Coordinates of C-alpha atoms and ligand atoms in Angstrom, one line a residue:
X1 CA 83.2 -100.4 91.3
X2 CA 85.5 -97.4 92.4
X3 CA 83.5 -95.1 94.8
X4 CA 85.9 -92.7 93.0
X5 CA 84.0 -93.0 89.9
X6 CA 81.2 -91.8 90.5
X7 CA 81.6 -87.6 90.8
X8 CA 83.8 -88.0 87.4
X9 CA 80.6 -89.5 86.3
X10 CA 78.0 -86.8 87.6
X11 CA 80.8 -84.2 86.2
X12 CA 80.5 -85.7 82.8
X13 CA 76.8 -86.3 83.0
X14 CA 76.7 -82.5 83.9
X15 CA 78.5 -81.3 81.1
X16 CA 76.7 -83.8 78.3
X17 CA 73.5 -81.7 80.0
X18 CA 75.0 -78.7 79.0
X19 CA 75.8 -79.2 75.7
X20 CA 72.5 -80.6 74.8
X21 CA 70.7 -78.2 72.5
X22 CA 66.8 -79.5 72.6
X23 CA 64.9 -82.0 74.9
X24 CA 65.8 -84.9 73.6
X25 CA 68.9 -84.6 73.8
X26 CA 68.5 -84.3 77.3
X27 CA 66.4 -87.4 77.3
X28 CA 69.3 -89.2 75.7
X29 CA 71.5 -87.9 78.8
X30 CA 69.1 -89.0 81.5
X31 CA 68.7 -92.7 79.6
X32 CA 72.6 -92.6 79.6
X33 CA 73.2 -91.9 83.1
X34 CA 70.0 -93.0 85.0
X35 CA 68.1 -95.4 82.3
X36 CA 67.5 -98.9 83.4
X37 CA 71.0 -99.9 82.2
X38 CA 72.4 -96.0 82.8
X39 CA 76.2 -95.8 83.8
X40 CA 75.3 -94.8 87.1
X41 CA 72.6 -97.2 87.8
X42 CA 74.9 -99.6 87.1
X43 CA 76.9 -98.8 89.7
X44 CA 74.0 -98.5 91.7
X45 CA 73.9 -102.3 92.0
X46 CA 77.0 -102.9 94.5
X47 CA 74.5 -101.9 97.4
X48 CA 73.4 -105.9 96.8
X49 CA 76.9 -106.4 97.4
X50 CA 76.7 -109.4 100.3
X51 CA 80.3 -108.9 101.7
X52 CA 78.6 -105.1 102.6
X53 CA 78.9 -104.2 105.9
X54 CA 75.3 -102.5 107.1
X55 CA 77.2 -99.2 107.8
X56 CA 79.3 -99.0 104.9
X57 CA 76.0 -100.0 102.7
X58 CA 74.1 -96.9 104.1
X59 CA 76.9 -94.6 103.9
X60 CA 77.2 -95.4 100.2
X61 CA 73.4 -95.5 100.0
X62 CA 73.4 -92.0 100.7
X63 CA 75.8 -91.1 98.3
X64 CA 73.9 -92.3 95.5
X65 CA 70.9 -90.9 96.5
X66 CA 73.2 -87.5 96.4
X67 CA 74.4 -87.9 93.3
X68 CA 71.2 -89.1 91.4
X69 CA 69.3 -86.5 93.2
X70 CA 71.5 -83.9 92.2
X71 CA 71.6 -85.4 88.6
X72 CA 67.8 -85.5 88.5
X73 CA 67.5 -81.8 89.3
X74 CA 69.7 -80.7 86.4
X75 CA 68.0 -82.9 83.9
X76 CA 64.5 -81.0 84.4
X77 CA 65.9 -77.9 85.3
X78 CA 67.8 -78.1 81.7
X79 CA 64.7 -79.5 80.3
X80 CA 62.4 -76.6 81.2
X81 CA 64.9 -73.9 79.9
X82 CA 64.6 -76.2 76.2
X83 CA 60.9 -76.5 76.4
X84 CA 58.8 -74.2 74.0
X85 CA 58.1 -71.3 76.4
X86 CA 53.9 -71.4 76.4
X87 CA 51.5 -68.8 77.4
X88 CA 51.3 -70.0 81.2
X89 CA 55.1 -69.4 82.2
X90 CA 56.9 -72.3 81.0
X91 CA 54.4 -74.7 80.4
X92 CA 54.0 -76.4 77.5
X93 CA 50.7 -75.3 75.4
X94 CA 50.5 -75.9 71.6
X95 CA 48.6 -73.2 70.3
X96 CA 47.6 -75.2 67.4
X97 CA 45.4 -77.7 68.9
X98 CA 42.1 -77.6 68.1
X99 CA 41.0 -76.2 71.9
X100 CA 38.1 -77.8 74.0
X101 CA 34.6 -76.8 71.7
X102 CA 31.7 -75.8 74.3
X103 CA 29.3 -78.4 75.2
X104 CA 25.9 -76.8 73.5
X105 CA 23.1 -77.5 75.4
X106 CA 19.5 -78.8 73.7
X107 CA 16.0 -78.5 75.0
X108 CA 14.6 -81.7 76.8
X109 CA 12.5 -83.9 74.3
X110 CA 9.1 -82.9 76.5
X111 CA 10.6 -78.7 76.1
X112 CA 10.5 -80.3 72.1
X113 CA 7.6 -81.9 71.9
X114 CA 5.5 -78.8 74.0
X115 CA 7.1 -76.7 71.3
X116 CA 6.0 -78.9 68.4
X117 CA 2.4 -78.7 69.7
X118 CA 2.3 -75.3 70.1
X119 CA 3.8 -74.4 66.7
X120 CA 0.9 -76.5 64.9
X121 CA -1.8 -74.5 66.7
X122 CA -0.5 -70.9 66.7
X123 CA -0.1 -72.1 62.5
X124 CA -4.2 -72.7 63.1
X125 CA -4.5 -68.9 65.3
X126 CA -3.9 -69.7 69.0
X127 CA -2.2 -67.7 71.0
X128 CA 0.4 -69.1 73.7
X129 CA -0.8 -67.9 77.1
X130 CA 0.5 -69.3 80.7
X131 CA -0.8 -69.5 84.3
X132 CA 0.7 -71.0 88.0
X133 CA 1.3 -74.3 88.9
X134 CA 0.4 -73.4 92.3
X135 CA -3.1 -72.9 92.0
X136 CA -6.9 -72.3 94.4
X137 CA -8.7 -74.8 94.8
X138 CA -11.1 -72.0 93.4
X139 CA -9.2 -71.9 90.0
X140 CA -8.9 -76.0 89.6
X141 CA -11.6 -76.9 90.8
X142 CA -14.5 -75.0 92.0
X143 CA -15.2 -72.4 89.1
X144 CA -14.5 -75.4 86.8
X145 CA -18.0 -76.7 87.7
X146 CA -15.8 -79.7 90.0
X147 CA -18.3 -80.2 92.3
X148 CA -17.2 -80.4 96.6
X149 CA -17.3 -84.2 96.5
X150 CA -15.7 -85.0 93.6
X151 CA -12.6 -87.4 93.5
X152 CA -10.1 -85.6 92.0
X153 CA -10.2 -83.1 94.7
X154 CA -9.5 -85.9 97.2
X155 CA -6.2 -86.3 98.8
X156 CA -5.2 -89.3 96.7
X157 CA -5.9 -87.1 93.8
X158 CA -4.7 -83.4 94.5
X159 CA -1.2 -82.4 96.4
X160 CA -2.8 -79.6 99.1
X161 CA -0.1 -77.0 100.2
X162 CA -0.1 -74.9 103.4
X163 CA -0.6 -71.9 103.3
X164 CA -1.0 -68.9 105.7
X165 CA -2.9 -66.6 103.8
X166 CA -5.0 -69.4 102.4
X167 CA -5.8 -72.5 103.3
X168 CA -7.1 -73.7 99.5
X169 CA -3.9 -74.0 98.0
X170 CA -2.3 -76.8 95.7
X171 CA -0.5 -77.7 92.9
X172 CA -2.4 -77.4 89.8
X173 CA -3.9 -81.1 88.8
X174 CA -4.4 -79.9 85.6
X175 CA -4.1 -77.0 82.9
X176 CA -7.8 -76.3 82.9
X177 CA -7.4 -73.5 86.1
X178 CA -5.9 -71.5 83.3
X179 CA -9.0 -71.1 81.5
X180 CA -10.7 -69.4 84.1
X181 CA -7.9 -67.2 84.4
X182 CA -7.6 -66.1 81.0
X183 CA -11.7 -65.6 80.7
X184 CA -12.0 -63.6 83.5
X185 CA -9.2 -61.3 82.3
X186 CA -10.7 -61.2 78.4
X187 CA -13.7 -61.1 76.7
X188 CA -14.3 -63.1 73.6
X189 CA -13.5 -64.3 70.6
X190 CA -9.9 -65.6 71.4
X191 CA -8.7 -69.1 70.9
X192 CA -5.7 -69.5 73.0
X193 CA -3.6 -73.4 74.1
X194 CA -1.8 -73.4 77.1
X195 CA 1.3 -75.6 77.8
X196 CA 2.4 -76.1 81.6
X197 CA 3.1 -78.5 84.4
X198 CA 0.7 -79.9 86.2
X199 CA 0.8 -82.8 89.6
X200 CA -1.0 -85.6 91.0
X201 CA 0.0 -87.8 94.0
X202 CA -0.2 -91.1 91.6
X203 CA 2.5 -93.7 92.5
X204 CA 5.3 -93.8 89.8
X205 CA 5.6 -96.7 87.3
X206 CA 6.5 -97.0 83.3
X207 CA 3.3 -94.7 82.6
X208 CA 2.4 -92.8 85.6
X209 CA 4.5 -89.6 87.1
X210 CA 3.3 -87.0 90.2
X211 CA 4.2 -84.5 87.2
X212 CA 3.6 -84.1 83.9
X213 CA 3.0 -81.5 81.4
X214 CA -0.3 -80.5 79.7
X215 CA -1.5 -78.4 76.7
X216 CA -5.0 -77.1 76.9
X217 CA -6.8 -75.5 74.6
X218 CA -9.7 -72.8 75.3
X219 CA -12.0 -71.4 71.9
X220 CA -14.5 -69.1 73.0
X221 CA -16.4 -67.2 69.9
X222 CA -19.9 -66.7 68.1
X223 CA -21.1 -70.0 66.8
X224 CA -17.8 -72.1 67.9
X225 CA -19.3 -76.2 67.4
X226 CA -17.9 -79.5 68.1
X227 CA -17.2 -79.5 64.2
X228 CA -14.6 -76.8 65.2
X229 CA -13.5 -78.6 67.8
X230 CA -12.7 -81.9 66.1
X231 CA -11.2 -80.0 63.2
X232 CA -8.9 -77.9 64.7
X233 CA -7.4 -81.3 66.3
X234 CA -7.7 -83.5 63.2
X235 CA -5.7 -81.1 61.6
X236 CA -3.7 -81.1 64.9
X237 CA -3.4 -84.4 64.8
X238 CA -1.8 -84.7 60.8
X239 CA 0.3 -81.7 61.5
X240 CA 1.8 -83.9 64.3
X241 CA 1.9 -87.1 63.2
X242 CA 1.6 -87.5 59.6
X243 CA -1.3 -87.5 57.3
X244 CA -2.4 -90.7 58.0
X245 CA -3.2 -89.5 61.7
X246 CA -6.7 -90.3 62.3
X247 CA -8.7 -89.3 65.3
X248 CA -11.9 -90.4 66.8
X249 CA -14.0 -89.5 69.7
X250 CA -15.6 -91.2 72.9
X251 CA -18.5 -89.9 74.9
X252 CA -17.3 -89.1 77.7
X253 CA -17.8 -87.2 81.1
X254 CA -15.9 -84.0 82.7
X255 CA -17.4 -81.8 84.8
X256 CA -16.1 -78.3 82.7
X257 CA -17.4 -79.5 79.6
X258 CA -21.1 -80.7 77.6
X259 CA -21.3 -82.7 76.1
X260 CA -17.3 -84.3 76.6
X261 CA -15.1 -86.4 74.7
X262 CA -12.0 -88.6 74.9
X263 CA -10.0 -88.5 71.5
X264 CA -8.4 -91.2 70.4
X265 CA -5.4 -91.1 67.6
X266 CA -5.2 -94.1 65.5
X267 CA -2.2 -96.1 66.4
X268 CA 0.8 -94.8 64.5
X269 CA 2.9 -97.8 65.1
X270 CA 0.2 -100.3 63.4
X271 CA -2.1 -97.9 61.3
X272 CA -5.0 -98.4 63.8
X273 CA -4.6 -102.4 62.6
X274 CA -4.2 -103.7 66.4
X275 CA -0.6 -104.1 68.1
X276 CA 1.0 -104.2 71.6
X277 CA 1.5 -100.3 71.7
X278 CA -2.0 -100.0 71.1
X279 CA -3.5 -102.8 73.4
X280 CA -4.2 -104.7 70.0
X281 CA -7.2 -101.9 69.8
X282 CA -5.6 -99.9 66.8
X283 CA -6.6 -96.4 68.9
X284 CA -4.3 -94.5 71.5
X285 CA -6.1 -92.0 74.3
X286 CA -4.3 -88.6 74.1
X287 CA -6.8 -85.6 75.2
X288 CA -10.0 -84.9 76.8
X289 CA -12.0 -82.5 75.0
X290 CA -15.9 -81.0 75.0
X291 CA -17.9 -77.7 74.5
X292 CA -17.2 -75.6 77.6
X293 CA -20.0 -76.0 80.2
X294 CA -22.6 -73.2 80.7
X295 CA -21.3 -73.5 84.2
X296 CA -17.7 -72.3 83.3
X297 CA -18.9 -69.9 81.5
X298 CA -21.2 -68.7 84.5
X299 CA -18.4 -68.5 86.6
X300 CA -16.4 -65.7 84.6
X301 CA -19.3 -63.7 84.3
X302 CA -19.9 -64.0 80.8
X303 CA -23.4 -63.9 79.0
X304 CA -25.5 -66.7 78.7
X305 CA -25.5 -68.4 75.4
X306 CA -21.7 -67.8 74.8
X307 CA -20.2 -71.0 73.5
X308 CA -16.7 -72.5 73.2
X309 CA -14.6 -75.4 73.2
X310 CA -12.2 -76.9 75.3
X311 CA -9.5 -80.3 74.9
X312 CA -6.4 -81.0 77.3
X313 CA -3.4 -83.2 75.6
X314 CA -0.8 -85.4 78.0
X315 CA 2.5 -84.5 76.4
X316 CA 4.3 -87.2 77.9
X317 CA 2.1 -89.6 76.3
X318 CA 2.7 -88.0 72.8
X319 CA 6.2 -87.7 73.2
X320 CA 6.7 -91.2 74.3
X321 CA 4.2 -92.4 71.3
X322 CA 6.5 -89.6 68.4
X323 CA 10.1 -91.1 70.0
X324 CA 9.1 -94.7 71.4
X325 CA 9.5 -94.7 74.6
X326 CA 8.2 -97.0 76.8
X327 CA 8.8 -95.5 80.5
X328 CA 7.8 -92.3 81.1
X329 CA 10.5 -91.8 84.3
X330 CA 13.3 -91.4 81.6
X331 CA 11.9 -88.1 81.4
X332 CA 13.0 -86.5 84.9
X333 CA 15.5 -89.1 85.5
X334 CA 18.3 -86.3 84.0
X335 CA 20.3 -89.1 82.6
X336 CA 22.4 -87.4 80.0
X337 CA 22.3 -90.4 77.7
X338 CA 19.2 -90.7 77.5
X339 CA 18.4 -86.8 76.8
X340 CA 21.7 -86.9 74.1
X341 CA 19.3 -88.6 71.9
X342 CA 17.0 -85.6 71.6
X343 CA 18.9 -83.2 69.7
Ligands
LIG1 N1 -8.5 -81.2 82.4 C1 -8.8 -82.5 81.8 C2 -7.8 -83.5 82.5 O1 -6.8 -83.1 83.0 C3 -8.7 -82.5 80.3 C4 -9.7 -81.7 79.6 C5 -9.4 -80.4 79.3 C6 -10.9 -82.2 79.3 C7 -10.3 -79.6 78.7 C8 -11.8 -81.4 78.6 C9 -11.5 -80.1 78.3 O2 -8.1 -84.7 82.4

């Protein structure tokens, strides 16, 4: 190889640059001159020359570094004056790509089922109404007829803030704080449901959270009976889950209310025939519900004889019972694959 050669062969390279007319014509240049078997790569290869003295071999070295340097610089600099000129300068952009949509955002499936609840019983004449999650141990517990040594106001069963104004502060262990609220506020009739957040200290596993979400619901009217009560959530219940839901009702015992109930829906998964959702008992518990205790009622300053009832619903539960899902901590867990599924 001639050392000679090779400016003849960056002049031609040069001028093949110049005449090109589009980019790949410059392409075809830089594979001619600098591809894997380019003319100047080629000649590349006497640097494994043995018989190469160490100084001659860097001096050269450096002269093809020159040289392809020098090339390289005129292939992009004649390859940016052919590209399509974009909106940025220079840059290539195609303006007839499609373009990046926006990601559109959905409510979480508990935002969804809260909303499906609450659309059946504004259909049956509640109205929505809201109260704190940060609560008196006045509002949760105390005006509910939740006598001092009760369990649920223990530790294990209530998260207690401090406070400096007050000392009787915590997170609202359920919804029911909201009925005082509202009754002490209005007189009746009114039939109102209330959706919200609401925390216990209960260690986490497939069924248990420190928070989940509620719906309560508060009628308060001349001559409101349990046969209200239980139709307003039978017809609840088909609105919710199909007109084969079926619900029935346990004695049961809760301070706010007299007599008390637990309702049960009939398994949707087996038609109430026995299965492992159900615990092979064909029924699923989902609220607590009873006539609003004289107590309660006492407590807002309304007359005696006023009657009214009262049911809270676990929307977790319900949500995992509509959708199938078997661990409630795929709820706040945030994992977008999960909540995708929701739309
Ligand atoms: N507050 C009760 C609970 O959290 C549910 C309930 C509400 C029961 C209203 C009766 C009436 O378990």
């Amino acid at each position: 190889m001639l050392e000679e050669e090779l400016d003849p062969l960056l002049e031609a390279a040069v001028r093949a640059l110049s005449e090109a007319t589009d980019v790949a014509a410059v392409e075809a240049v830089r594979v001619r001159y600098l591809g894997r078997r380019g003319e100047l790569t080629e000649r590349f290869a006497v640097l494994q020359d043995p018989t190469l003295s160490a100084q001659e071999k860097a001096r050269l070295g450096k002269k093809f570094n020159a040289i392809k340097q020098s090339l390289e610089k005129s292939l992009s600099e004649r390859k940016a004056a052919l590209s399509p000129q974009g909106i940025s300068g220079g840059s290539v952009a195609d303006l007839t790509l499609p373009g990046h949509p926006p990601e559109v955002g959905r409510l979480h499936p508990i935002t969804q089922t809260i909303e499906r609840i609450l659309a059946i019983f504004r259909s049956l004449g509640f109205a929505v109404v809201l109260g704190p999650e940060v609560e008196t141990e006045y509002h949760n517990f105390d005006a509910l007829n939740i006598p001092a040594n009760h369990p649920s106001r223990e530790n294990f069963d209530t998260f207690y803030l401090e406070s400096e104004r007050e000392t009787d502060v915590l997170l609202r262990s359920h919804t029911s704080p909201v009925q005082i609220r509202f009754m002490k506020r209005h007189r009746p009739p009114f039939q109102i449901v209330v959706p919200g957040r609401v925390f216990r200290p209960d260690a986490t596993d497939a069924t248990h959270s420190f928070q989940f979400h509620q719906v309560e619901g508060l009628a308060v009217g001349p001559g409101v009976t349990f046969g209200d009560l239980k139709g307003v959530l039978a017809a609840w219940a088909k609105g919710m889950f199909g007109s084969s839901a079926r619900l029935r009702f346990r004695p049961h015992h809760f301070p706010f209310t007299e007599p008390s109930a637990e309702g049960d829906l009939s398994c949707i998964f087996c038609g109430a025939k026995g299965c492992r959702v159900c615990g092979q008992k064909g029924w699923l518990e989902i609220l607590g519900c009873g006539m609003v205790h004289p107590e309660v009622f006492k407590a807002v300053d309304y007359l005696p004889g006023t009657v009214g009832f009262a049911f809270g619903m676990g929307v977790e539960r319900i949500a995992m019972l509509l959708h199938g899902i078997e661990d409630i901590r795929l709820f706040f867990e945030n994992d977008i694959r999960f909540l995708r599924q929701f739309p």
